PDB file of C-alpha atoms in Angstrom:
ATOM      1  CA  UNK A 684     145.868  93.280  58.065  1.00 85.00           C
ATOM      2  CA  UNK A 685     146.509  91.927  61.387  1.00 94.00           C
ATOM      3  CA  UNK A 686     144.871  89.872  63.713  1.00 93.00           C
ATOM      4  CA  UNK A 687     145.497  92.315  66.139  1.00 94.00           C
ATOM      5  CA  UNK A 688     143.483  95.100  63.778  1.00 92.00           C
ATOM      6  CA  UNK A 689     141.267  92.494  62.942  1.00 93.00           C
ATOM      7  CA  UNK A 690     140.478  92.399  66.280  1.00 95.00           C
ATOM      8  CA  UNK A 691     139.580  96.506  66.804  1.00 95.00           C
ATOM      9  CA  UNK A 692     137.856  96.343  63.581  1.00 94.00           C
ATOM     10  CA  UNK A 693     135.461  94.494  65.187  1.00 94.00           C
ATOM     11  CA  UNK A 694     134.590  95.728  68.281  1.00 95.00           C
ATOM     12  CA  UNK A 695     134.650  98.646  67.237  1.00 96.00           C
ATOM     13  CA  UNK A 696     131.892  97.238  65.114  1.00 95.00           C
ATOM     14  CA  UNK A 697     129.527  96.350  67.206  1.00 96.00           C
ATOM     15  CA  UNK A 698     130.151  99.911  69.670  1.00 96.00           C
ATOM     16  CA  UNK A 699     129.190 101.598  67.018  1.00 96.00           C
ATOM     17  CA  UNK A 700     126.065  99.641  66.011  1.00 95.00           C
ATOM     18  CA  UNK A 701     125.380  98.948  69.131  1.00 96.00           C
ATOM     19  CA  UNK A 702     125.333 103.051  70.143  1.00 97.00           C
ATOM     20  CA  UNK A 703     123.455 103.521  66.974  1.00 97.00           C
ATOM     21  CA  UNK A 704     120.606 101.022  68.519  1.00 96.00           C
ATOM     22  CA  UNK A 705     121.070 103.004  71.884  1.00 97.00           C
ATOM     23  CA  UNK A 706     119.519 106.075  70.091  1.00 97.00           C
ATOM     24  CA  UNK A 707     117.122 104.278  68.321  1.00 97.00           C
ATOM     25  CA  UNK A 708     115.341 103.384  70.526  1.00 97.00           C
ATOM     26  CA  UNK A 709     115.983 106.590  72.752  1.00 97.00           C
ATOM     27  CA  UNK A 710     113.639 107.992  70.006  1.00 96.00           C
ATOM     28  CA  UNK A 711     111.860 105.782  69.174  1.00 95.00           C
ATOM     29  CA  UNK A 712     110.222 106.694  73.637  1.00 96.00           C
ATOM     30  CA  UNK A 713     106.749 107.605  73.597  1.00 96.00           C
ATOM     31  CA  UNK A 714     104.325 108.109  75.770  1.00 96.00           C
ATOM     32  CA  UNK A 715     103.607 104.071  76.868  1.00 97.00           C
ATOM     33  CA  UNK A 716     107.334 104.194  79.257  1.00 97.00           C
ATOM     34  CA  UNK A 717     105.582 106.636  80.783  1.00 97.00           C
ATOM     35  CA  UNK A 718     102.252 104.070  81.588  1.00 97.00           C
ATOM     36  CA  UNK A 719     104.779 101.634  82.861  1.00 97.00           C
ATOM     37  CA  UNK A 720     106.675 104.441  84.933  1.00 96.00           C
ATOM     38  CA  UNK A 721     103.116 105.091  86.196  1.00 96.00           C
ATOM     39  CA  UNK A 722     101.957 101.552  86.597  1.00 96.00           C
ATOM     40  CA  UNK A 723     105.018 100.407  88.142  1.00 96.00           C
ATOM     41  CA  UNK A 724     104.185 103.959  90.869  1.00 94.00           C
ATOM     42  CA  UNK A 725     100.983 103.198  91.955  1.00 93.00           C
ATOM     43  CA  UNK A 726     101.691  98.905  92.703  1.00 93.00           C
ATOM     44  CA  UNK A 727     101.515  98.690  96.719  1.00 92.00           C
ATOM     45  CA  UNK A 728     103.536  95.449  96.489  1.00 92.00           C
ATOM     46  CA  UNK A 729     106.565  94.851  94.324  1.00 93.00           C
ATOM     47  CA  UNK A 730     107.627  94.431  90.677  1.00 95.00           C
ATOM     48  CA  UNK A 731     108.499  90.863  89.761  1.00 95.00           C
ATOM     49  CA  UNK A 732     111.196  90.556  86.777  1.00 97.00           C
ATOM     50  CA  UNK A 733     111.082  86.852  84.516  1.00 97.00           C
ATOM     51  CA  UNK A 734     112.510  86.334  81.791  1.00 96.00           C
ATOM     52  CA  UNK A 735     114.295  83.105  80.571  1.00 96.00           C
ATOM     53  CA  UNK A 736     118.218  82.620  78.925  1.00 95.00           C
ATOM     54  CA  UNK A 737     119.695  85.734  77.956  1.00 95.00           C
ATOM     55  CA  UNK A 738     116.554  87.685  78.855  1.00 96.00           C
ATOM     56  CA  UNK A 739     116.720  86.282  82.613  1.00 96.00           C
ATOM     57  CA  UNK A 740     119.875  87.311  83.093  1.00 97.00           C
ATOM     58  CA  UNK A 741     119.077  90.927  82.432  1.00 97.00           C
ATOM     59  CA  UNK A 742     116.139  90.862  83.812  1.00 97.00           C
ATOM     60  CA  UNK A 743     118.141  90.060  86.949  1.00 96.00           C
ATOM     61  CA  UNK A 744     120.374  92.849  86.287  1.00 96.00           C
ATOM     62  CA  UNK A 745     117.009  95.250  86.410  1.00 97.00           C
ATOM     63  CA  UNK A 746     115.429  93.864  89.301  1.00 95.00           C
ATOM     64  CA  UNK A 747     119.054  94.402  90.771  1.00 93.00           C
ATOM     65  CA  UNK A 748     118.781  98.176  89.630  1.00 93.00           C
ATOM     66  CA  UNK A 749     114.721  98.526  90.569  1.00 93.00           C
ATOM     67  CA  UNK A 750     115.810  97.390  94.423  1.00 89.00           C
ATOM     68  CA  UNK A 751     118.660  99.094  94.796  1.00 83.00           C
ATOM     69  CA  UNK A 752     116.529 102.618  93.883  1.00 84.00           C
ATOM     70  CA  UNK A 753     113.790 102.660  95.942  1.00 83.00           C
ATOM     71  CA  UNK A 754     111.678 100.376  93.539  1.00 90.00           C
ATOM     72  CA  UNK A 755     110.906  96.913  95.562  1.00 89.00           C
ATOM     73  CA  UNK A 756     112.119  93.974  92.399  1.00 93.00           C
ATOM     74  CA  UNK A 757     113.127  91.039  92.804  1.00 93.00           C
ATOM     75  CA  UNK A 758     113.398  88.462  89.983  1.00 96.00           C
ATOM     76  CA  UNK A 759     111.248  85.030  89.585  1.00 94.00           C
ATOM     77  CA  UNK A 760     113.003  82.633  87.109  1.00 95.00           C
ATOM     78  CA  UNK A 761     110.165  81.527  84.986  1.00 93.00           C
ATOM     79  CA  UNK A 762     110.403  77.792  84.819  1.00 91.00           C
ATOM     80  CA  UNK A 763     110.619  77.927  88.679  1.00 92.00           C
ATOM     81  CA  UNK A 764     106.995  80.073  88.428  1.00 88.00           C
ATOM     82  CA  UNK A 765     105.900  77.018  87.018  1.00 86.00           C
ATOM     83  CA  UNK A 766     107.095  74.820  89.988  1.00 86.00           C
ATOM     84  CA  UNK A 767     105.723  76.844  92.689  1.00 85.00           C
ATOM     85  CA  UNK A 768     107.142  80.155  92.830  1.00 88.00           C
ATOM     86  CA  UNK A 769     104.372  81.518  90.993  1.00 90.00           C
ATOM     87  CA  UNK A 770     103.413  81.847  94.893  1.00 88.00           C
ATOM     88  CA  UNK A 771     105.689  84.586  94.968  1.00 88.00           C
ATOM     89  CA  UNK A 772     103.204  86.775  92.960  1.00 91.00           C
ATOM     90  CA  UNK A 773     100.867  88.795  94.946  1.00 89.00           C
ATOM     91  CA  UNK A 774      97.818  91.363  94.486  1.00 90.00           C
ATOM     92  CA  UNK A 775      99.186  94.390  94.364  1.00 92.00           C
ATOM     93  CA  UNK A 776     102.576  93.399  92.553  1.00 95.00           C
ATOM     94  CA  UNK A 777     103.582  94.687  88.348  1.00 96.00           C
ATOM     95  CA  UNK A 778     105.157  91.497  86.668  1.00 97.00           C
ATOM     96  CA  UNK A 779     107.588  92.751  83.964  1.00 98.00           C
ATOM     97  CA  UNK A 780     108.108  90.293  81.491  1.00 97.00           C
ATOM     98  CA  UNK A 781     110.839  90.149  79.461  1.00 98.00           C
ATOM     99  CA  UNK A 782     110.916  88.517  75.859  1.00 97.00           C
ATOM    100  CA  UNK A 783     112.920  89.622  72.879  1.00 96.00           C
ATOM    101  CA  UNK A 784     110.962  87.796  70.300  1.00 95.00           C
ATOM    102  CA  UNK A 785     107.883  87.251  72.560  1.00 95.00           C
ATOM    103  CA  UNK A 786     107.095  84.110  72.250  1.00 95.00           C
ATOM    104  CA  UNK A 787     109.719  82.070  75.255  1.00 94.00           C
ATOM    105  CA  UNK A 788     107.135  79.182  76.203  1.00 94.00           C
ATOM    106  CA  UNK A 789     108.597  79.273  79.745  1.00 94.00           C
ATOM    107  CA  UNK A 790     107.025  82.037  80.295  1.00 95.00           C
ATOM    108  CA  UNK A 791     103.759  80.470  79.467  1.00 94.00           C
ATOM    109  CA  UNK A 792     102.344  79.799  83.562  1.00 94.00           C
ATOM    110  CA  UNK A 793     103.330  83.407  84.426  1.00 94.00           C
ATOM    111  CA  UNK A 794     101.182  85.176  82.022  1.00 95.00           C
ATOM    112  CA  UNK A 795      98.864  82.855  82.593  1.00 94.00           C
ATOM    113  CA  UNK A 796      98.689  83.240  86.295  1.00 94.00           C
ATOM    114  CA  UNK A 797      98.845  87.110  85.572  1.00 94.00           C
ATOM    115  CA  UNK A 798      95.830  87.539  83.708  1.00 93.00           C
ATOM    116  CA  UNK A 799      93.829  85.597  85.575  1.00 92.00           C
ATOM    117  CA  UNK A 800      94.716  87.216  89.053  1.00 93.00           C
ATOM    118  CA  UNK A 801      94.358  90.007  87.427  1.00 93.00           C
ATOM    119  CA  UNK A 802      98.459  91.118  88.197  1.00 95.00           C
ATOM    120  CA  UNK A 803      99.344  94.189  85.501  1.00 96.00           C
ATOM    121  CA  UNK A 804     101.596  92.583  83.135  1.00 97.00           C
ATOM    122  CA  UNK A 805     104.353  94.753  81.329  1.00 98.00           C
ATOM    123  CA  UNK A 806     105.873  93.301  78.023  1.00 97.00           C
ATOM    124  CA  UNK A 807     109.212  93.703  76.768  1.00 98.00           C
ATOM    125  CA  UNK A 808     109.898  93.078  73.588  1.00 97.00           C
ATOM    126  CA  UNK A 809     110.667  93.944  70.345  1.00 96.00           C
ATOM    127  CA  UNK A 810     107.919  91.983  68.499  1.00 96.00           C
ATOM    128  CA  UNK A 811     104.504  93.385  69.455  1.00 96.00           C
ATOM    129  CA  UNK A 812     102.315  91.026  67.392  1.00 96.00           C
ATOM    130  CA  UNK A 813     103.477  88.324  69.965  1.00 96.00           C
ATOM    131  CA  UNK A 814     102.223  86.408  72.447  1.00 96.00           C
ATOM    132  CA  UNK A 815     103.557  88.683  75.278  1.00 97.00           C
ATOM    133  CA  UNK A 816     102.839  91.930  74.088  1.00 97.00           C
ATOM    134  CA  UNK A 817      98.749  90.690  73.502  1.00 96.00           C
ATOM    135  CA  UNK A 818      98.710  89.917  76.485  1.00 96.00           C
ATOM    136  CA  UNK A 819     100.087  92.678  78.644  1.00 97.00           C
ATOM    137  CA  UNK A 820      99.031  95.565  79.887  1.00 97.00           C
ATOM    138  CA  UNK A 821     101.752  98.673  78.317  1.00 97.00           C
ATOM    139  CA  UNK A 822     104.312  97.650  76.146  1.00 97.00           C
ATOM    140  CA  UNK A 823     107.861  98.493  76.146  1.00 97.00           C
ATOM    141  CA  UNK A 824     109.323  97.549  72.359  1.00 97.00           C
ATOM    142  CA  UNK A 825     112.722  97.759  71.367  1.00 97.00           C
ATOM    143  CA  UNK A 826     113.175  98.353  67.861  1.00 96.00           C
ATOM    144  CA  UNK A 827     113.913  94.942  66.306  1.00 94.00           C
ATOM    145  CA  UNK A 828     117.734  96.147  64.816  1.00 93.00           C
ATOM    146  CA  UNK A 829     119.467  91.968  64.420  1.00 93.00           C
ATOM    147  CA  UNK A 830     122.195  91.762  66.660  1.00 94.00           C
ATOM    148  CA  UNK A 831     125.920  92.677  66.291  1.00 92.00           C
ATOM    149  CA  UNK A 832     127.189  89.248  64.411  1.00 90.00           C
ATOM    150  CA  UNK A 833     125.695  90.355  61.401  1.00 85.00           C
ATOM    151  CA  UNK A 834     123.250  86.790  60.863  1.00 84.00           C
ATOM    152  CA  UNK A 835     121.506  87.601  64.529  1.00 83.00           C
ATOM    153  CA  UNK A 836     121.744  84.593  66.437  1.00 87.00           C
ATOM    154  CA  UNK A 837     124.029  86.226  69.039  1.00 92.00           C
ATOM    155  CA  UNK A 838     122.107  88.093  71.694  1.00 93.00           C
ATOM    156  CA  UNK A 839     124.234  91.620  71.830  1.00 95.00           C
ATOM    157  CA  UNK A 840     122.409  94.634  70.296  1.00 96.00           C
ATOM    158  CA  UNK A 841     118.890  93.332  71.930  1.00 96.00           C
ATOM    159  CA  UNK A 842     119.424  92.563  75.194  1.00 97.00           C
ATOM    160  CA  UNK A 843     121.935  96.120  74.632  1.00 97.00           C
ATOM    161  CA  UNK A 844     119.068  98.053  73.947  1.00 97.00           C
ATOM    162  CA  UNK A 845     116.644  95.827  76.698  1.00 97.00           C
ATOM    163  CA  UNK A 846     119.688  96.209  79.606  1.00 97.00           C
ATOM    164  CA  UNK A 847     118.842 100.206  79.022  1.00 97.00           C
ATOM    165  CA  UNK A 848     115.266 100.175  79.088  1.00 97.00           C
ATOM    166  CA  UNK A 849     115.653  98.811  82.082  1.00 97.00           C
ATOM    167  CA  UNK A 850     118.114 101.508  83.129  1.00 96.00           C
ATOM    168  CA  UNK A 851     115.482 104.170  81.892  1.00 97.00           C
ATOM    169  CA  UNK A 852     112.839 103.168  83.792  1.00 97.00           C
ATOM    170  CA  UNK A 853     114.922 102.854  87.322  1.00 95.00           C
ATOM    171  CA  UNK A 854     115.792 105.876  86.403  1.00 93.00           C
ATOM    172  CA  UNK A 855     113.031 108.104  86.201  1.00 95.00           C
ATOM    173  CA  UNK A 856     111.072 105.989  89.160  1.00 93.00           C
ATOM    174  CA  UNK A 857     114.054 107.142  91.146  1.00 89.00           C
ATOM    175  CA  UNK A 858     114.148 110.585  89.898  1.00 88.00           C
ATOM    176  CA  UNK A 859     110.183 110.814  90.593  1.00 87.00           C
ATOM    177  CA  UNK A 860     110.499 109.488  94.406  1.00 84.00           C
ATOM    178  CA  UNK A 861     113.392 111.717  94.472  1.00 79.00           C
ATOM    179  CA  UNK A 862     115.992 109.427  95.497  1.00 66.00           C
ATOM    180  CA  UNK A 863     119.021 111.130  97.010  1.00 66.00           C
ATOM    181  CA  UNK A 864     122.418 109.183  98.101  1.00 61.00           C
ATOM    182  CA  UNK A 865     121.596 108.998 101.483  1.00 56.00           C
ATOM    183  CA  UNK A 866     118.821 106.615 100.196  1.00 53.00           C
ATOM    184  CA  UNK A 867     120.914 104.938  97.965  1.00 55.00           C
ATOM    185  CA  UNK A 868     123.743 104.026 100.679  1.00 56.00           C
ATOM    186  CA  UNK A 869     120.972 102.426 102.658  1.00 54.00           C
ATOM    187  CA  UNK A 870     120.957  99.896  99.899  1.00 54.00           C
ATOM    188  CA  UNK A 871     124.923  99.961  99.453  1.00 50.00           C
ATOM    189  CA  UNK A 872     126.735  99.770 103.121  1.00 52.00           C
ATOM    190  CA  UNK A 873     129.508  97.926 101.337  1.00 52.00           C
ATOM    191  CA  UNK A 874     132.357  97.868  99.431  1.00 52.00           C
ATOM    192  CA  UNK A 875     133.588 101.373  98.169  1.00 51.00           C
ATOM    193  CA  UNK A 876     129.973 102.910  97.323  1.00 52.00           C
ATOM    194  CA  UNK A 877     129.371 102.184 100.104  1.00 56.00           C
ATOM    195  CA  UNK A 878     132.213 104.397 101.916  1.00 56.00           C
ATOM    196  CA  UNK A 879     131.429 106.840  99.858  1.00 61.00           C
ATOM    197  CA  UNK A 880     127.991 106.933 100.532  1.00 64.00           C
ATOM    198  CA  UNK A 881     128.943 107.449 104.138  1.00 77.00           C
ATOM    199  CA  UNK A 882     127.754 109.977 106.220  1.00 82.00           C
ATOM    200  CA  UNK A 883     129.648 111.490 109.543  1.00 86.00           C
ATOM    201  CA  UNK A 884     127.296 109.119 112.086  1.00 88.00           C
ATOM    202  CA  UNK A 885     127.962 106.334 110.899  1.00 85.00           C
ATOM    203  CA  UNK A 886     131.966 107.094 111.233  1.00 86.00           C
ATOM    204  CA  UNK A 887     132.413 109.150 114.215  1.00 89.00           C
ATOM    205  CA  UNK A 888     133.153 108.376 117.896  1.00 91.00           C
ATOM    206  CA  UNK A 889     130.152 109.164 120.450  1.00 89.00           C
ATOM    207  CA  UNK A 890     129.690 108.611 124.320  1.00 90.00           C
ATOM    208  CA  UNK A 891     132.110 107.737 126.511  1.00 89.00           C
ATOM    209  CA  UNK A 892     134.771 108.003 123.495  1.00 91.00           C
ATOM    210  CA  UNK A 893     134.216 111.785 123.490  1.00 91.00           C
ATOM    211  CA  UNK A 894     137.425 113.458 124.811  1.00 92.00           C
ATOM    212  CA  UNK A 895     135.192 116.538 125.955  1.00 93.00           C
ATOM    213  CA  UNK A 896     135.339 118.853 129.299  1.00 93.00           C
ATOM    214  CA  UNK A 897     133.503 121.669 130.483  1.00 92.00           C
ATOM    215  CA  UNK A 898     135.116 125.147 130.472  1.00 91.00           C
ATOM    216  CA  UNK A 899     136.166 125.218 134.012  1.00 93.00           C
ATOM    217  CA  UNK A 900     138.189 122.119 134.217  1.00 94.00           C
ATOM    218  CA  UNK A 901     141.995 122.279 135.872  1.00 94.00           C
ATOM    219  CA  UNK A 902     144.293 121.743 132.558  1.00 93.00           C
ATOM    220  CA  UNK A 903     145.872 118.644 134.487  1.00 93.00           C
ATOM    221  CA  UNK A 904     142.310 116.905 134.685  1.00 94.00           C
ATOM    222  CA  UNK A 905     141.694 118.115 130.789  1.00 92.00           C
ATOM    223  CA  UNK A 906     145.328 116.062 129.834  1.00 94.00           C
ATOM    224  CA  UNK A 907     143.848 113.193 131.297  1.00 94.00           C
ATOM    225  CA  UNK A 908     141.224 113.165 129.232  1.00 93.00           C
ATOM    226  CA  UNK A 909     143.183 113.985 125.758  1.00 92.00           C
ATOM    227  CA  UNK A 910     145.063 111.347 127.329  1.00 92.00           C
ATOM    228  CA  UNK A 911     142.499 108.681 128.290  1.00 91.00           C
ATOM    229  CA  UNK A 912     140.322 109.086 124.605  1.00 89.00           C
ATOM    230  CA  UNK A 913     143.871 108.703 122.367  1.00 89.00           C
ATOM    231  CA  UNK A 914     142.574 111.693 119.886  1.00 89.00           C
ATOM    232  CA  UNK A 915     144.995 114.401 121.366  1.00 89.00           C
ATOM    233  CA  UNK A 916     142.228 116.628 121.334  1.00 92.00           C
ATOM    234  CA  UNK A 917     139.515 117.597 124.007  1.00 92.00           C
ATOM    235  CA  UNK A 918     136.702 119.404 122.716  1.00 92.00           C
ATOM    236  CA  UNK A 919     135.006 121.956 125.718  1.00 93.00           C
ATOM    237  CA  UNK A 920     131.815 122.072 126.299  1.00 91.00           C
ATOM    238  CA  UNK A 921     129.665 125.736 127.345  1.00 90.00           C
ATOM    239  CA  UNK A 922     127.198 126.058 129.700  1.00 87.00           C
ATOM    240  CA  UNK A 923     124.430 125.727 127.634  1.00 87.00           C
ATOM    241  CA  UNK A 924     126.049 122.166 126.389  1.00 84.00           C
ATOM    242  CA  UNK A 925     127.587 123.815 123.201  1.00 89.00           C
ATOM    243  CA  UNK A 926     131.036 123.819 121.610  1.00 91.00           C
ATOM    244  CA  UNK A 927     132.873 126.636 122.778  1.00 91.00           C
ATOM    245  CA  UNK A 928     136.644 125.414 121.701  1.00 92.00           C
ATOM    246  CA  UNK A 929     139.103 123.265 121.068  1.00 94.00           C
ATOM    247  CA  UNK A 930     142.071 121.799 123.149  1.00 93.00           C
ATOM    248  CA  UNK A 931     144.817 120.585 119.866  1.00 90.00           C
ATOM    249  CA  UNK A 932     148.705 120.065 120.910  1.00 89.00           C
ATOM    250  CA  UNK A 933     149.401 123.552 119.786  1.00 90.00           C
ATOM    251  CA  UNK A 934     147.578 125.489 122.128  1.00 91.00           C
ATOM    252  CA  UNK A 935     149.300 123.068 124.867  1.00 92.00           C
ATOM    253  CA  UNK A 936     152.718 124.607 123.475  1.00 92.00           C
ATOM    254  CA  UNK A 937     151.333 127.937 123.083  1.00 92.00           C
ATOM    255  CA  UNK A 938     150.255 127.977 126.901  1.00 92.00           C
ATOM    256  CA  UNK A 939     153.083 125.805 128.399  1.00 90.00           C
ATOM    257  CA  UNK A 940     153.851 128.610 130.320  1.00 90.00           C
ATOM    258  CA  UNK A 941     152.079 127.988 133.031  1.00 90.00           C
ATOM    259  CA  UNK A 942     149.822 125.748 132.054  1.00 91.00           C
ATOM    260  CA  UNK A 943     148.708 123.590 134.663  1.00 92.00           C
ATOM    261  CA  UNK A 944     147.459 126.611 136.509  1.00 92.00           C
ATOM    262  CA  UNK A 945     144.856 127.416 134.093  1.00 93.00           C
ATOM    263  CA  UNK A 946     141.642 126.257 132.456  1.00 93.00           C
ATOM    264  CA  UNK A 947     140.431 124.734 129.606  1.00 92.00           C
ATOM    265  CA  UNK A 948     138.462 127.667 128.488  1.00 93.00           C
ATOM    266  CA  UNK A 949     142.046 129.846 129.044  1.00 93.00           C
ATOM    267  CA  UNK A 950     143.915 127.767 127.030  1.00 92.00           C
ATOM    268  CA  UNK A 951     141.194 126.043 124.195  1.00 94.00           C
ATOM    269  CA  UNK A 952     140.940 127.693 120.257  1.00 90.00           C
ATOM    270  CA  UNK A 953     137.651 129.397 119.666  1.00 91.00           C
ATOM    271  CA  UNK A 954     135.573 129.017 116.877  1.00 87.00           C
ATOM    272  CA  UNK A 955     137.050 125.149 115.984  1.00 89.00           C
ATOM    273  CA  UNK A 956     136.267 123.203 112.545  1.00 89.00           C
ATOM    274  CA  UNK A 957     132.770 121.594 112.987  1.00 91.00           C
ATOM    275  CA  UNK A 958     130.809 118.513 110.970  1.00 91.00           C
ATOM    276  CA  UNK A 959     127.070 118.220 111.088  1.00 91.00           C
ATOM    277  CA  UNK A 960     125.969 114.753 112.394  1.00 89.00           C
ATOM    278  CA  UNK A 961     124.954 114.547 109.032  1.00 87.00           C
ATOM    279  CA  UNK A 962     126.964 115.326 106.514  1.00 86.00           C
ATOM    280  CA  UNK A 963     128.597 113.379 103.793  1.00 84.00           C
ATOM    281  CA  UNK A 964     131.836 111.378 105.262  1.00 83.00           C
ATOM    282  CA  UNK A 965     133.683 112.980 101.657  1.00 84.00           C
ATOM    283  CA  UNK A 966     132.584 116.229 102.987  1.00 86.00           C
ATOM    284  CA  UNK A 967     134.784 115.803 106.050  1.00 86.00           C
ATOM    285  CA  UNK A 968     137.896 114.566 104.385  1.00 87.00           C
ATOM    286  CA  UNK A 969     137.431 117.446 102.355  1.00 88.00           C
ATOM    287  CA  UNK A 970     137.474 120.064 105.476  1.00 89.00           C
ATOM    288  CA  UNK A 971     140.731 118.238 106.737  1.00 88.00           C
ATOM    289  CA  UNK A 972     142.374 118.129 104.535  1.00 89.00           C
ATOM    290  CA  UNK A 973     141.444 121.987 103.386  1.00 88.00           C
ATOM    291  CA  UNK A 974     142.852 122.915 107.520  1.00 88.00           C
ATOM    292  CA  UNK A 975     145.505 119.796 107.410  1.00 88.00           C
ATOM    293  CA  UNK A 976     143.601 118.649 110.469  1.00 88.00           C
ATOM    294  CA  UNK A 977     143.009 115.458 111.421  1.00 86.00           C
ATOM    295  CA  UNK A 978     140.316 114.937 113.195  1.00 89.00           C
ATOM    296  CA  UNK A 979     136.677 116.955 113.726  1.00 90.00           C
ATOM    297  CA  UNK A 980     134.286 117.365 116.279  1.00 92.00           C
ATOM    298  CA  UNK A 981     130.843 117.210 115.366  1.00 92.00           C
ATOM    299  CA  UNK A 982     127.642 119.077 116.388  1.00 91.00           C
ATOM    300  CA  UNK A 983     124.202 119.095 115.421  1.00 86.00           C
ATOM    301  CA  UNK A 984     122.989 122.592 114.407  1.00 83.00           C
ATOM    302  CA  UNK A 985     119.746 121.528 115.375  1.00 80.00           C
ATOM    303  CA  UNK A 986     120.592 120.707 118.847  1.00 76.00           C
ATOM    304  CA  UNK A 987     122.292 123.817 120.316  1.00 73.00           C
ATOM    305  CA  UNK A 988     125.640 122.847 118.715  1.00 82.00           C
ATOM    306  CA  UNK A 989     126.067 120.295 121.195  1.00 86.00           C
ATOM    307  CA  UNK A 990     128.993 118.387 120.431  1.00 87.00           C
ATOM    308  CA  UNK A 991     127.489 114.517 119.476  1.00 89.00           C
ATOM    309  CA  UNK A 992     131.152 113.304 118.080  1.00 90.00           C
ATOM    310  CA  UNK A 993     134.571 113.520 116.776  1.00 92.00           C
ATOM    311  CA  UNK A 994     135.585 111.953 112.965  1.00 90.00           C
ATOM    312  CA  UNK A 995     139.533 111.173 113.358  1.00 88.00           C
ATOM    313  CA  UNK A 996     140.728 111.238 109.519  1.00 87.00           C
ATOM    314  CA  UNK A 997     142.354 107.245 110.129  1.00 87.00           C
ATOM    315  CA  UNK A 998     137.974 106.379 110.716  1.00 82.00           C
ATOM    316  CA  UNK A 999     137.857 108.198 107.117  1.00 82.00           C
ATOM    317  CA  UNK A1000     140.741 106.118 105.590  1.00 81.00           C
ATOM    318  CA  UNK A1001     139.194 102.580 107.322  1.00 78.00           C
ATOM    319  CA  UNK A1002     136.390 102.889 105.848  1.00 75.00           C
ATOM    320  CA  UNK A1003     138.462 103.373 102.268  1.00 74.00           C
ATOM    321  CA  UNK A1004     137.641 107.802 102.164  1.00 70.00           C
ATOM    322  CA  UNK A1005     140.682 109.827 101.478  1.00 58.00           C
TER     323      UNK A1005
END
């Protein structure tokens, strides 16, 4: 067997072992998981996650996932907790302490603090008879299935199960709170994910930048508006303020004969494609691609179909959409 073949055999075995362990974890979940979710839902404060070593690394990720999905949380290093960071805990908080063995000595002061001040404690461990689980109010047990290395020393299966339990908690809480993509975007404004979750109102041009004229505006003035605003179009507002139509370069070509003797209402195309300000920007891109246009007027259906902005395809591309 070549080295490449040996590497692949090992890798596949690790992944297979971890997948089997995850199935065992899923099948073993019981009412204690629901108790942990309910305890967090009832918390008036934050979820404080703590752990040492590999459990601490996983704890950082669990805290970040909770915080980004609507459950205020942060990580407290147990060693730092013993040197002042216990002051970060307060009444109304819930502590999620993680230790595979349940015997990490660094957690001792944190556990004692929760007992002294009656702060609810969720223990996440593989050992029900451990110090952590004996002191915990709610128990999240992961199955003890060894590690993928074969001799039980390299945290792998145990950390995978711990991470999965944290994800299960976060998403169960998220779904119960009806946490939606637009809420998720509030916590992820940057990067590709932020772009994908952007709303039309986040990217549109509004106010003085909006090319808008009234129906009785002479085309000579409408052309100035189109030129000054730089989008190649102008919206036409009806007497009640709603968007009556749009003037594009195609309209200009169709009405070239005697164009300057006409009004905006005589040249415009009625019933243009529009988008609501609360729509996802991805939806606007889909509309523009489907209709082979480069911009959309933004109208609010709850505000008399008034034009509130304009979204150009270039705005979407700059934001990372396309």
